[in-house]
Amino acid sequence: MWLQHADSGRPLPARADTFRSACDLHRDRASLNVRDRRRERRRLAAVSLTVRSLAEHEDPEAALVEYHRVDAVAFGSAPDPAHLEVKRPLVEPDRWYLAGLDGDACGGVGSFPFELTLPGGATMAASGVSDVGVLPTHRRRGVLRSLM
């Protein structure tokens, strides 16, 4: 079967028909992926995502333990009680946040207070963002974006 070139009108060999079909197939798959992504976004919009500081939890100490668990798993390790004890004095509950999807903790972020020196010697308060992590099972759902 011979096809005509769109610009010149010259006939194209049969292989071009196969190429054209492959391009159409790729385009159809891409549009399907877009539809699937839109459907997934709508589904995830119905999920309840909450972000609260550790201080806002009923028990900030339990929230810190849960934060430590999520943070360790997000970085691919098991929660270590010794590491939690080292981190405990550094954590200011108002500056550390825990995200949850439908009540399950799935991500966290913390920050440390710093002073930033500006040109001329003036200083201003700044946050040093640290320990940002989302569980591998909950990635690509907007959790990190909500934390930041």
PDB file of C-alpha atoms in Angstrom:
ATOM      1  CA  MET A   1       0.000   0.000   0.000  1.00  0.00           C
ATOM      2  CA  TRP A   2       1.341   3.401  -0.932  1.00  0.00           C
ATOM      3  CA  LEU A   3       0.748   6.532   1.082  1.00  0.00           C
ATOM      4  CA  GLN A   4       1.379  10.100   0.077  1.00  0.00           C
ATOM      5  CA  HIS A   5       3.806  12.377   1.887  1.00  0.00           C
ATOM      6  CA  ALA A   6       1.825  15.097   3.654  1.00  0.00           C
ATOM      7  CA  ASP A   7       3.992  17.993   2.391  1.00  0.00           C
ATOM      8  CA  SER A   8       5.178  16.951  -1.084  1.00  0.00           C
ATOM      9  CA  GLY A   9       2.436  14.557  -2.135  1.00  0.00           C
ATOM     10  CA  ARG A  10       5.067  12.010  -3.246  1.00  0.00           C
ATOM     11  CA  PRO A  11       4.270   8.349  -2.623  1.00  0.00           C
ATOM     12  CA  LEU A  12       5.824   6.726   0.422  1.00  0.00           C
ATOM     13  CA  PRO A  13       6.874   3.070   0.639  1.00  0.00           C
ATOM     14  CA  ALA A  14       4.861   0.547   2.633  1.00  0.00           C
ATOM     15  CA  ARG A  15       7.271   0.823   5.587  1.00  0.00           C
ATOM     16  CA  ALA A  16       6.042   4.354   6.124  1.00  0.00           C
ATOM     17  CA  ASP A  17       2.581   2.915   6.775  1.00  0.00           C
ATOM     18  CA  THR A  18       4.061   0.817   9.586  1.00  0.00           C
ATOM     19  CA  PHE A  19       5.932   3.840  10.927  1.00  0.00           C
ATOM     20  CA  ARG A  20       2.800   5.930  10.806  1.00  0.00           C
ATOM     21  CA  SER A  21       0.849   3.280  12.697  1.00  0.00           C
ATOM     22  CA  ALA A  22       3.574   3.112  15.349  1.00  0.00           C
ATOM     23  CA  CYS A  23       3.399   6.891  15.759  1.00  0.00           C
ATOM     24  CA  ASP A  24      -0.375   6.749  16.064  1.00  0.00           C
ATOM     25  CA  LEU A  25      -0.054   3.967  18.627  1.00  0.00           C
ATOM     26  CA  HIS A  26       2.455   6.003  20.635  1.00  0.00           C
ATOM     27  CA  ARG A  27       0.167   9.052  20.520  1.00  0.00           C
ATOM     28  CA  ASP A  28      -2.783   6.939  21.665  1.00  0.00           C
ATOM     29  CA  ARG A  29      -0.756   5.503  24.534  1.00  0.00           C
ATOM     30  CA  ALA A  30       0.396   8.971  25.576  1.00  0.00           C
ATOM     31  CA  SER A  31      -3.180  10.265  25.632  1.00  0.00           C
ATOM     32  CA  LEU A  32      -4.208   7.204  27.626  1.00  0.00           C
ATOM     33  CA  ASN A  33      -1.453   7.950  30.138  1.00  0.00           C
ATOM     34  CA  VAL A  34      -2.701  11.531  30.425  1.00  0.00           C
ATOM     35  CA  ARG A  35      -6.232  10.291  31.066  1.00  0.00           C
ATOM     36  CA  ASP A  36      -4.970   7.796  33.637  1.00  0.00           C
ATOM     37  CA  ARG A  37      -2.954  10.506  35.367  1.00  0.00           C
ATOM     38  CA  ARG A  38      -5.967  12.817  35.479  1.00  0.00           C
ATOM     39  CA  ARG A  39      -8.122  10.027  36.874  1.00  0.00           C
ATOM     40  CA  GLU A  40      -5.459   9.288  39.516  1.00  0.00           C
ATOM     41  CA  ARG A  41      -5.272  12.983  40.484  1.00  0.00           C
ATOM     42  CA  ARG A  42      -9.040  13.094  40.954  1.00  0.00           C
ATOM     43  CA  ARG A  43      -8.917   9.926  43.043  1.00  0.00           C
ATOM     44  CA  LEU A  44      -6.129  11.292  45.218  1.00  0.00           C
ATOM     45  CA  ALA A  45      -7.942  14.604  45.658  1.00  0.00           C
ATOM     46  CA  ALA A  46     -10.622  12.659  47.521  1.00  0.00           C
ATOM     47  CA  VAL A  47      -7.994  11.327  49.947  1.00  0.00           C
ATOM     48  CA  SER A  48      -7.596  13.342  53.115  1.00  0.00           C
ATOM     49  CA  LEU A  49      -4.061  14.753  53.401  1.00  0.00           C
ATOM     50  CA  THR A  50      -3.225  16.518  56.658  1.00  0.00           C
ATOM     51  CA  VAL A  51      -0.048  18.315  57.666  1.00  0.00           C
ATOM     52  CA  ARG A  52       0.366  19.213  61.329  1.00  0.00           C
ATOM     53  CA  SER A  53       3.296  20.250  63.473  1.00  0.00           C
ATOM     54  CA  LEU A  54       4.349  17.823  66.188  1.00  0.00           C
ATOM     55  CA  ALA A  55       3.136  20.381  68.742  1.00  0.00           C
ATOM     56  CA  GLU A  56      -0.395  20.239  67.284  1.00  0.00           C
ATOM     57  CA  HIS A  57      -0.726  16.518  67.976  1.00  0.00           C
ATOM     58  CA  GLU A  58      -2.456  15.366  71.156  1.00  0.00           C
ATOM     59  CA  ASP A  59       0.778  13.697  72.280  1.00  0.00           C
ATOM     60  CA  PRO A  60       3.848  15.463  70.793  1.00  0.00           C
ATOM     61  CA  GLU A  61       6.156  12.742  72.139  1.00  0.00           C
ATOM     62  CA  ALA A  62       4.227   9.993  70.339  1.00  0.00           C
ATOM     63  CA  ALA A  63       4.177  12.170  67.216  1.00  0.00           C
ATOM     64  CA  LEU A  64       7.981  12.489  67.397  1.00  0.00           C
ATOM     65  CA  VAL A  65       8.325   8.696  67.613  1.00  0.00           C
ATOM     66  CA  GLU A  66       6.011   8.318  64.597  1.00  0.00           C
ATOM     67  CA  TYR A  67       7.951  11.029  62.747  1.00  0.00           C
ATOM     68  CA  HIS A  68      11.194   9.172  63.444  1.00  0.00           C
ATOM     69  CA  ARG A  69       9.697   5.917  62.121  1.00  0.00           C
ATOM     70  CA  VAL A  70       8.470   7.562  58.905  1.00  0.00           C
ATOM     71  CA  ASP A  71      11.771   9.397  58.431  1.00  0.00           C
ATOM     72  CA  ALA A  72      13.854   6.243  58.866  1.00  0.00           C
ATOM     73  CA  VAL A  73      11.725   4.196  56.463  1.00  0.00           C
ATOM     74  CA  ALA A  74      11.679   7.042  53.918  1.00  0.00           C
ATOM     75  CA  PHE A  75      15.486   6.934  53.887  1.00  0.00           C
ATOM     76  CA  GLY A  76      15.567   3.148  53.634  1.00  0.00           C
ATOM     77  CA  SER A  77      16.540   2.118  57.140  1.00  0.00           C
ATOM     78  CA  ALA A  78      14.916   0.710  60.241  1.00  0.00           C
ATOM     79  CA  PRO A  79      14.001   3.089  63.090  1.00  0.00           C
ATOM     80  CA  ASP A  80      16.833   3.179  65.626  1.00  0.00           C
ATOM     81  CA  PRO A  81      15.948   4.153  69.230  1.00  0.00           C
ATOM     82  CA  ALA A  82      19.496   5.453  69.775  1.00  0.00           C
ATOM     83  CA  HIS A  83      19.126   7.806  66.807  1.00  0.00           C
ATOM     84  CA  LEU A  84      15.814   9.042  68.211  1.00  0.00           C
ATOM     85  CA  GLU A  85      17.469   9.829  71.548  1.00  0.00           C
ATOM     86  CA  VAL A  86      20.165  11.873  69.776  1.00  0.00           C
ATOM     87  CA  LYS A  87      17.542  13.753  67.749  1.00  0.00           C
ATOM     88  CA  ARG A  88      15.102  14.386  70.623  1.00  0.00           C
ATOM     89  CA  PRO A  89      16.916  17.435  72.165  1.00  0.00           C
ATOM     90  CA  LEU A  90      17.320  19.040  68.710  1.00  0.00           C
ATOM     91  CA  VAL A  91      13.641  18.884  67.765  1.00  0.00           C
ATOM     92  CA  GLU A  92      11.439  21.908  68.366  1.00  0.00           C
ATOM     93  CA  PRO A  93       7.886  20.539  68.006  1.00  0.00           C
ATOM     94  CA  ASP A  94       6.636  23.778  66.400  1.00  0.00           C
ATOM     95  CA  ARG A  95       9.192  23.470  63.585  1.00  0.00           C
ATOM     96  CA  TRP A  96       8.741  19.770  62.713  1.00  0.00           C
ATOM     97  CA  TYR A  97       5.767  18.572  60.675  1.00  0.00           C
ATOM     98  CA  LEU A  98       4.164  15.199  60.079  1.00  0.00           C
ATOM     99  CA  ALA A  99       1.942  14.506  57.060  1.00  0.00           C
ATOM    100  CA  GLY A 100      -0.786  11.907  57.041  1.00  0.00           C
ATOM    101  CA  LEU A 101      -2.996  10.405  54.351  1.00  0.00           C
ATOM    102  CA  ASP A 102      -6.323   9.253  55.755  1.00  0.00           C
ATOM    103  CA  GLY A 103      -4.844   9.232  59.255  1.00  0.00           C
ATOM    104  CA  ASP A 104      -1.695   7.240  58.424  1.00  0.00           C
ATOM    105  CA  ALA A 105       1.614   9.065  58.867  1.00  0.00           C
ATOM    106  CA  CYS A 106       3.439   9.091  55.541  1.00  0.00           C
ATOM    107  CA  GLY A 107       5.898  11.990  55.466  1.00  0.00           C
ATOM    108  CA  GLY A 108       7.713  14.556  57.493  1.00  0.00           C
ATOM    109  CA  VAL A 109       9.891  17.632  57.401  1.00  0.00           C
ATOM    110  CA  GLY A 110      11.812  19.531  60.022  1.00  0.00           C
ATOM    111  CA  SER A 111      13.741  22.762  60.220  1.00  0.00           C
ATOM    112  CA  PHE A 112      16.368  24.298  62.431  1.00  0.00           C
ATOM    113  CA  PRO A 113      16.576  28.011  63.268  1.00  0.00           C
ATOM    114  CA  PHE A 114      19.546  29.818  61.732  1.00  0.00           C
ATOM    115  CA  GLU A 115      20.677  33.383  61.271  1.00  0.00           C
ATOM    116  CA  LEU A 116      21.522  34.503  57.776  1.00  0.00           C
ATOM    117  CA  THR A 117      24.169  37.193  57.455  1.00  0.00           C
ATOM    118  CA  LEU A 118      23.349  39.758  54.788  1.00  0.00           C
ATOM    119  CA  PRO A 119      25.734  42.070  52.948  1.00  0.00           C
ATOM    120  CA  GLY A 120      26.665  44.896  55.283  1.00  0.00           C
ATOM    121  CA  GLY A 121      26.686  42.642  58.338  1.00  0.00           C
ATOM    122  CA  ALA A 122      22.947  42.649  59.121  1.00  0.00           C
ATOM    123  CA  THR A 123      21.401  39.327  60.141  1.00  0.00           C
ATOM    124  CA  MET A 124      17.945  37.878  59.734  1.00  0.00           C
ATOM    125  CA  ALA A 125      16.215  34.684  60.856  1.00  0.00           C
ATOM    126  CA  ALA A 126      16.204  31.761  58.417  1.00  0.00           C
ATOM    127  CA  SER A 127      15.096  28.136  58.504  1.00  0.00           C
ATOM    128  CA  GLY A 128      17.413  25.276  57.681  1.00  0.00           C
ATOM    129  CA  VAL A 129      15.121  22.637  56.195  1.00  0.00           C
ATOM    130  CA  SER A 130      16.135  19.111  57.152  1.00  0.00           C
ATOM    131  CA  ASP A 131      14.879  15.516  57.352  1.00  0.00           C
ATOM    132  CA  VAL A 132      12.475  15.776  54.425  1.00  0.00           C
ATOM    133  CA  GLY A 133      11.068  12.383  53.537  1.00  0.00           C
ATOM    134  CA  VAL A 134       7.989  10.561  52.276  1.00  0.00           C
ATOM    135  CA  LEU A 135       7.350   6.841  52.564  1.00  0.00           C
ATOM    136  CA  PRO A 136       8.055   4.996  49.308  1.00  0.00           C
ATOM    137  CA  THR A 137       4.472   3.720  49.285  1.00  0.00           C
ATOM    138  CA  HIS A 138       3.082   7.268  49.323  1.00  0.00           C
ATOM    139  CA  ARG A 139       5.310   9.077  46.834  1.00  0.00           C
ATOM    140  CA  ARG A 140       4.002  11.029  43.811  1.00  0.00           C
ATOM    141  CA  ARG A 141       0.802  11.988  45.621  1.00  0.00           C
ATOM    142  CA  GLY A 142       1.583  15.587  46.548  1.00  0.00           C
ATOM    143  CA  VAL A 143       2.695  14.836  50.114  1.00  0.00           C
ATOM    144  CA  LEU A 144       6.099  16.507  49.776  1.00  0.00           C
ATOM    145  CA  ARG A 145       4.570  19.520  48.028  1.00  0.00           C
ATOM    146  CA  SER A 146       2.152  19.939  50.920  1.00  0.00           C
ATOM    147  CA  LEU A 147       4.950  19.655  53.460  1.00  0.00           C
ATOM    148  CA  MET A 148       7.033  22.346  51.786  1.00  0.00           C
TER     149      MET A 148
END
